[in-house]
Tab-separated table of C-alpha atoms and ligand atoms in Angstrom:
chain	number	residue	atom	x	y	z
N	274	MET	CA	-5.512	7.819	3.453
N	275	PRO	CA	-4.180	10.138	0.823
N	276	ALA	CA	-2.136	8.493	-1.975
N	277	VAL	CA	-0.083	9.663	-4.848
N	278	ASP	CA	-0.419	7.572	-8.100
N	279	ALA	CA	3.011	7.675	-8.981
N	280	GLY	CA	2.663	4.683	-12.000
N	281	ASN	CA	3.781	4.994	-15.402
N	282	GLY	CA	5.255	8.002	-16.472
N	283	MET	CA	4.748	9.779	-19.972
N	284	GLY	CA	8.118	8.773	-22.308
N	285	GLY	CA	8.815	9.607	-25.354
N	286	MET	CA	8.009	13.224	-24.740
N	287	GLY	CA	10.994	14.499	-26.621
N	288	ARG	CA	11.220	18.179	-26.368
N	289	LEU	CA	8.799	18.582	-24.136
N	290	ALA	CA	10.383	16.025	-21.828
N	291	TRP	CA	11.281	19.200	-19.089
N	292	MET	CA	7.298	19.546	-18.787
N	293	ASN	CA	6.869	16.130	-17.803
N	294	VAL	CA	5.485	16.562	-14.630
N	295	PHE	CA	6.614	12.963	-13.329
N	296	ARG	CA	10.304	14.379	-13.240
N	297	PHE	CA	8.514	16.392	-10.045
N	298	CYS	CA	7.313	13.196	-8.532
N	299	LYS	CA	11.069	12.986	-7.423
N	300	ALA	CA	10.047	16.241	-4.938
N	301	LEU	CA	7.949	13.776	-2.975
N	302	ARG	CA	10.484	12.031	-1.213
N	303	VAL	CA	11.311	15.076	0.268
N	304	LEU	CA	7.920	15.744	1.464
N	305	GLY	CA	7.924	11.981	2.549
N	306	HIS	CA	10.448	12.399	5.077
N	307	VAL	CA	8.102	15.114	6.488
N	308	MET	CA	5.378	12.845	6.406
N	309	VAL	CA	7.105	10.802	8.933
N	310	LEU	CA	7.819	12.943	11.767
N	311	ALA	CA	3.954	13.982	10.945
N	312	VAL	CA	2.722	11.027	11.688
N	313	LEU	CA	4.429	10.401	14.055
N	314	ALA	CA	3.157	14.095	15.305
N	315	LEU	CA	-0.267	12.708	15.045
N	316	VAL	CA	0.525	9.998	17.177
N	317	GLY	CA	1.952	11.614	19.506
N	318	LEU	CA	-1.403	14.272	19.281
N	319	SER	CA	-3.282	10.946	19.767
N	320	PHE	CA	-1.151	9.043	22.613
N	321	TYR	CA	-0.971	11.851	24.418
N	322	ALA	CA	-4.807	12.945	24.556
N	323	VAL	CA	-6.462	9.869	25.164
N	324	ALA	CA	-3.906	8.361	27.761
N	325	VAL	CA	-2.056	11.191	29.518
N	326	GLU	CA	-5.266	13.450	29.309
N	327	THR	CA	-7.850	11.356	29.977
N	328	LEU	CA	-6.931	7.325	31.068
N	329	GLY	CA	-4.244	9.293	32.859
N	330	ARG	CA	-7.173	11.217	35.230
N	331	GLY	CA	-9.791	8.570	35.273
N	332	ILE	CA	-7.490	6.261	37.058
N	333	ALA	CA	-5.310	8.267	39.084
N	334	HIS	CA	-8.912	10.414	40.252
N	335	GLY	CA	-11.652	8.011	39.556
N	336	ALA	CA	-13.716	5.279	41.268
N	337	PRO	CA	-12.922	1.619	41.715
N	338	HIS	CA	-14.672	0.437	38.810
N	339	ILE	CA	-14.450	3.698	36.665
N	340	MET	CA	-10.589	2.457	37.246
N	341	VAL	CA	-10.588	-0.858	36.151
N	342	LEU	CA	-12.656	0.123	32.549
N	343	ASP	CA	-9.521	3.077	31.432
N	344	LEU	CA	-7.125	0.515	32.299
N	345	VAL	CA	-8.607	-1.782	29.953
N	346	LEU	CA	-9.087	0.813	27.569
N	347	LEU	CA	-5.849	2.083	27.887
N	348	VAL	CA	-3.670	-1.482	27.305
N	349	VAL	CA	-6.016	-1.849	23.971
N	350	PHE	CA	-5.568	1.074	22.932
N	351	SER	CA	-1.484	1.054	23.642
N	352	THR	CA	-1.650	-2.041	21.056
N	353	LEU	CA	-3.151	-1.035	18.940
N	354	VAL	CA	-0.629	2.077	19.005
N	355	PHE	CA	1.171	-0.010	18.784
N	356	MET	CA	0.426	-2.186	16.115
N	357	LEU	CA	-0.101	0.352	14.235
N	358	VAL	CA	3.672	1.986	14.478
N	359	TRP	CA	5.038	-0.896	13.846
N	360	SER	CA	2.448	-1.865	10.658
N	361	TYR	CA	3.796	1.494	9.505
N	362	PHE	CA	7.739	1.177	9.645
N	363	ALA	CA	7.298	-1.712	8.591
N	364	ALA	CA	5.449	-0.574	5.229
N	365	VAL	CA	8.045	2.450	4.998
N	366	LEU	CA	11.510	0.250	5.767
N	367	THR	CA	9.838	-3.266	3.242
N	368	GLU	CA	11.808	-3.060	-0.402
N	369	PRO	CA	8.208	-3.443	-1.767
N	370	GLY	CA	9.435	-5.907	-4.653
N	371	SER	CA	12.046	-4.441	-7.979
N	372	VAL	CA	12.085	-6.565	-10.909
N	373	PRO	CA	15.886	-8.294	-11.132
N	374	GLU	CA	18.525	-7.283	-13.170
N	375	ASP	CA	18.042	-9.550	-17.010
N	376	TRP	CA	14.627	-10.840	-15.889
N	377	HIS	CA	12.852	-11.465	-18.899
N	378	PRO	CA	9.446	-13.664	-19.283
N	379	PHE	CA	10.968	-15.824	-22.432
N	380	ALA	CA	12.030	-19.038	-22.316
N	381	ASP	CA	16.272	-18.562	-23.160
N	382	ASP	CA	18.308	-15.104	-23.947
N	383	GLU	CA	18.253	-15.914	-27.398
N	384	THR	CA	14.322	-15.778	-27.777
N	385	ALA	CA	14.770	-12.451	-25.210
N	386	THR	CA	17.157	-10.940	-26.936
N	387	ARG	CA	15.340	-11.271	-30.875
N	388	GLU	CA	11.628	-9.608	-28.624
N	389	LEU	CA	13.472	-7.370	-28.097
N	390	GLN	CA	14.801	-6.373	-31.387
N	391	ARG	CA	11.035	-6.537	-32.953
N	392	TRP	CA	10.150	-4.311	-29.900
N	393	ASN	CA	12.514	-1.437	-30.436
N	394	THR	CA	10.942	-1.626	-34.181
N	395	GLY	CA	7.826	-2.372	-32.757
N	396	GLY	CA	7.092	-0.683	-29.635
N	397	ASP	CA	4.458	-2.155	-28.116
N	398	THR	CA	2.420	-1.804	-30.477
N	399	LEU	CA	3.046	-5.908	-31.263
N	400	TYR	CA	1.227	-7.008	-28.943
N	401	ASP	CA	-2.047	-6.328	-27.355
N	402	ARG	CA	-2.853	-3.664	-25.313
N	403	ALA	CA	-5.622	-5.491	-23.535
N	404	ASP	CA	-4.014	-8.717	-22.623
N	405	PRO	CA	-2.655	-7.976	-18.799
N	406	GLN	CA	0.336	-10.738	-19.791
N	407	ARG	CA	1.435	-9.504	-22.556
N	408	PRO	CA	5.311	-9.188	-22.639
N	409	ARG	CA	5.692	-5.534	-21.480
N	410	TYR	CA	9.198	-4.163	-21.854
N	411	CYS	CA	10.007	-0.518	-19.516
N	412	ARG	CA	12.655	2.175	-21.974
N	413	LYS	CA	13.479	3.801	-18.146
N	414	CYS	CA	14.518	0.451	-16.664
N	415	HIS	CA	16.018	-1.011	-20.044
N	416	ASN	CA	14.214	-4.195	-18.876
N	417	TRP	CA	11.440	-5.974	-19.687
N	418	LYS	CA	9.004	-6.561	-16.656
N	419	PRO	CA	6.521	-8.816	-15.287
N	420	GLU	CA	2.852	-8.193	-15.767
N	421	ARG	CA	1.350	-6.495	-12.769
N	422	ALA	CA	5.119	-4.537	-12.211
N	423	HIS	CA	4.918	-0.923	-12.715
N	424	HIS	CA	7.618	1.734	-13.579
N	425	CYS	CA	7.380	4.100	-10.246
N	426	SER	CA	8.170	7.889	-11.151
N	427	VAL	CA	8.943	8.609	-7.717
N	428	SER	CA	11.616	5.752	-7.260
N	429	GLY	CA	12.614	5.159	-10.503
N	430	ARG	CA	12.067	1.618	-10.997
N	431	CYS	CA	10.041	-0.873	-11.534
N	432	ILE	CA	7.985	-2.347	-8.559
N	433	LEU	CA	6.869	-5.969	-8.407
N	434	LYS	CA	2.340	-5.435	-8.596
N	435	MET	CA	2.984	-2.100	-7.768
N	436	ASP	CA	-0.415	-0.728	-5.943
N	437	HIS	CA	0.766	3.378	-5.844
N	438	TYR	CA	3.400	5.426	-4.327
N	439	CYS	CA	2.673	6.126	-1.189
N	440	ILE	CA	4.098	9.791	0.634
N	441	TRP	CA	2.009	8.822	4.114
N	442	VAL	CA	4.793	5.980	4.072
N	443	VAL	CA	7.521	7.612	2.430
N	444	ASN	CA	7.849	4.408	-0.153
N	445	CYS	CA	5.942	2.682	-3.274
N	446	VAL	CA	3.096	-0.044	-2.299
N	447	GLY	CA	3.833	-3.171	-4.249
N	448	LEU	CA	4.608	-7.079	-3.778
N	449	LEU	CA	6.022	-7.704	-0.246
N	450	ASN	CA	4.682	-4.393	1.681
N	451	TYR	CA	0.816	-4.182	0.427
N	452	LYS	CA	0.248	-6.716	3.339
N	453	PHE	CA	1.536	-3.816	6.115
N	454	PHE	CA	-0.241	-1.107	4.191
N	455	LEU	CA	-3.030	-2.643	4.609
N	456	LEU	CA	-2.209	-3.189	8.367
N	457	PHE	CA	-1.256	0.043	8.602
N	458	ILE	CA	-4.694	1.793	7.463
N	459	ALA	CA	-6.666	-0.368	9.489
N	460	TYR	CA	-4.757	-0.428	12.944
N	461	THR	CA	-5.133	3.659	12.662
N	462	TRP	CA	-8.636	3.612	11.438
N	463	ALA	CA	-9.484	1.234	15.201
N	464	ALA	CA	-6.851	3.204	16.847
N	465	CYS	CA	-8.734	6.939	16.001
N	466	LEU	CA	-12.622	5.003	16.539
N	467	LEU	CA	-11.417	4.191	20.435
N	468	ALA	CA	-9.921	7.270	20.819
N	469	ALA	CA	-12.666	9.377	19.699
N	470	CYS	CA	-14.836	6.636	21.493
N	471	ILE	CA	-12.761	7.911	24.392
N	472	LEU	CA	-12.244	11.282	24.334
N	473	MET	CA	-16.288	12.906	23.368
N	474	PRO	CA	-17.487	12.003	27.053
N	475	GLY	CA	-14.842	14.704	28.405
N	476	LEU	CA	-15.476	16.777	25.498
N	477	VAL	CA	-19.500	16.666	25.731
N	478	GLU	CA	-19.407	17.300	28.839
N	479	TYR	CA	-17.355	20.048	28.610
N	480	PHE	CA	-19.203	21.983	25.961
N	481	ARG	CA	-22.577	21.191	28.358
N	482	GLY	CA	-21.251	22.651	31.150
N	483	GLU	CA	-20.932	20.196	33.113
N	484	LYS	CA	-17.138	20.534	33.361
N	485	LYS	CA	-14.795	23.887	34.114
N	486	SER	CA	-11.599	23.195	32.106
N	487	GLY	CA	-10.728	21.874	29.417
N	488	SER	CA	-7.350	20.922	27.088
N	489	THR	CA	-7.138	22.369	23.197
N	490	LEU	CA	-5.376	19.394	22.549
N	491	VAL	CA	-8.209	16.693	23.671
N	492	PHE	CA	-10.176	18.952	21.623
N	493	LEU	CA	-7.332	19.024	18.618
N	494	SER	CA	-6.619	15.683	19.319
N	495	PHE	CA	-10.971	14.389	18.579
N	496	VAL	CA	-11.875	16.698	15.383
N	497	ILE	CA	-8.123	14.847	13.293
N	498	ASP	CA	-8.789	11.013	14.900
N	499	ALA	CA	-12.516	11.431	14.262
N	500	ALA	CA	-11.476	13.390	10.082
N	501	PHE	CA	-8.986	10.359	9.889
N	502	VAL	CA	-12.263	7.496	11.480
N	503	VAL	CA	-14.177	9.165	8.020
N	504	SER	CA	-11.778	9.641	5.326
N	505	LEU	CA	-10.446	5.785	6.484
N	506	LEU	CA	-13.470	4.107	6.129
N	507	GLY	CA	-13.396	5.406	3.013
N	508	PHE	CA	-10.001	4.850	1.697
N	509	LEU	CA	-10.054	1.167	4.032
N	510	GLY	CA	-13.702	-0.193	2.027
N	511	MET	CA	-11.568	0.390	-1.775
N	512	HIS	CA	-8.730	-1.894	-0.473
N	513	LEU	CA	-10.542	-4.411	0.941
N	514	LYS	CA	-12.855	-4.523	-2.507
N	515	LEU	CA	-9.388	-4.903	-4.427
N	516	LEU	CA	-7.778	-6.937	-2.231
N	517	SER	CA	-11.258	-9.313	-2.737
N	518	VAL	CA	-10.919	-9.516	-6.179
N	519	ASN	CA	-6.293	-9.560	-6.853
N	520	CYS	CA	-6.484	-5.957	-7.610
N	521	THR	CA	-4.633	-3.194	-7.670
N	522	SER	CA	-5.423	0.593	-7.272
N	523	ILE	CA	-3.564	0.889	-10.676
N	524	GLU	CA	-5.302	-2.095	-11.842
N	525	MET	CA	-8.825	-0.579	-10.925
N	526	TYR	CA	-8.449	0.710	-14.270
N	527	GLU	CA	-7.554	-2.138	-16.182
N	528	LYS	CA	-10.029	-4.147	-14.559
N	529	GLN	CA	-12.984	-2.600	-16.226
N	530	ARG	CA	-12.663	-3.250	-19.179
N	531	ILE	CA	-11.339	-6.644	-18.834
N	532	HIS	CA	-13.078	-9.689	-18.119
N	533	PRO	CA	-13.230	-11.880	-16.599
N	534	TRP	CA	-10.359	-10.522	-14.842
N	535	PRO	CA	-6.985	-13.065	-14.605
N	536	TYR	CA	-5.901	-12.697	-11.593
N	537	ASN	CA	-9.367	-13.444	-8.910
N	538	LYS	CA	-8.927	-16.947	-8.046
N	539	GLY	CA	-11.443	-16.012	-5.372
N	540	TRP	CA	-11.603	-13.979	-1.985
N	541	ARG	CA	-9.922	-16.469	0.145
N	542	SER	CA	-6.854	-17.558	-1.819
N	543	ASN	CA	-6.961	-13.678	-2.803
N	544	PHE	CA	-6.304	-12.710	0.310
N	545	ASP	CA	-3.874	-16.082	1.123
N	546	GLU	CA	-1.959	-14.411	-2.224
N	547	VAL	CA	-1.454	-10.679	0.139
N	548	PHE	CA	-1.692	-11.704	3.756
N	549	GLY	CA	-0.205	-15.375	3.373
N	550	PRO	CA	-2.194	-18.972	4.548
N	551	SER	CA	-1.365	-18.884	8.490
N	552	TRP	CA	-4.076	-17.024	10.365
N	553	TRP	CA	-1.686	-15.928	13.317
N	554	GLN	CA	0.023	-14.128	11.245
N	555	TRP	CA	-2.564	-12.597	8.998
N	556	LEU	CA	-2.543	-9.232	12.276
N	557	LEU	CA	1.047	-9.196	12.337
N	558	PRO	CA	3.805	-6.826	9.366
N	559	PHE	CA	5.749	-9.360	8.185
N	560	HIS	CA	6.278	-12.244	6.649
N	561	THR	CA	8.688	-15.315	6.723
N	562	GLU	CA	11.135	-15.641	3.970
N	563	ALA	CA	9.345	-18.931	2.917
N	564	GLU	CA	6.366	-16.502	2.719
N	565	ARG	CA	8.523	-13.939	0.792
N	566	GLN	CA	10.153	-16.489	-1.727
N	567	ARG	CA	6.597	-16.870	-2.809
N	568	MET	CA	5.232	-14.162	-3.408
N	569	MET	CA	8.646	-13.345	-5.220
N	570	ASP	CA	8.069	-16.710	-6.998
N	571	THR	CA	4.763	-16.666	-8.180
N	572	VAL	CA	5.208	-13.199	-9.842
N	573	LEU	CA	8.177	-13.681	-11.299
N	574	ALA	CA	7.045	-17.115	-13.136
N	575	ALA	CA	6.927	-16.962	-16.924
N	576	PRO	CA	3.885	-17.468	-17.511
N	577	LEU	CA	4.620	-16.021	-21.525
N	578	ILE	CA	6.944	-18.936	-22.281
N	579	GLU	CA	4.267	-20.171	-23.476
N	580	ARG	CA	3.318	-17.376	-25.691
N	581	VAL	CA	6.198	-16.939	-27.895
N	582	GLY	CA	4.868	-18.557	-30.409
N	583	ALA	CA	1.486	-16.523	-30.243
N	584	VAL	CA	4.142	-12.992	-30.321
N	585	GLU	CA	5.874	-14.677	-34.032
N	586	ASP	CA	2.410	-15.097	-35.495
N	587	VAL	CA	2.005	-11.199	-34.667
F	1456	ZN	ZN1	10.386	0.788	-15.115
């Protein structure tokens, strides 16, 4: 699943601002809406090739045992497609998590104002950039941002636990929709794998000359499904690896130089942090209100309160 990382912008370019490539990220929003139609078209093509052209014919004209097998396959495939579409729109429509206005990581507003004055004179050099838990300020949003938040150049705001901006879901993938994005990828991979397996026997028969007529749409669908099976496997594997160590795509590069990685609580706790503790919710693309609140509280907690003393010593 190709994705566009539109993370930190290139602030401070002055006269060269017009050359800032991240300005063009806004154009991705327009492209994104076309991508929603493209995803729906691909899903429709696959469903038509599998359910109507292949399984539908087996159910209507096949021997009894073929009919039963095709019926079971149709139910399984339809369920995967339904979950894929549900997860997709959950990822598209869910607000990924913004930084509340006037949020700051300090004990009180006075400290926040004082730190901002220091930040305005000394900039980010005041703090150790190798420390992911350092106080961080966004010049574009004019607001402090919690650790793990990043400014998204496409949506023009800071996103909590930002992973990347994905043109396929026309949305930034962050704290509150990362689970839905992962489920979308996983259901898409499973549906494409099943579709390729269902379509392949008919195509083999056609190319062997055992079947006189073949459908172009079935062939096209098989090629696309097989391509997604291969390409999504690597992408899914990468995200499962990141999930197991509690790291985002943006943080992947930070993690290579920061040891030990401060957010890694063990694979099971890392999994629960994204998918929730209730096993029956793991496969469903939604969070309960209590779960959403817990996730927001976790990232907006202010661990830096204890660090102000250390910061003032710099
Ligand atoms: Zn920002």
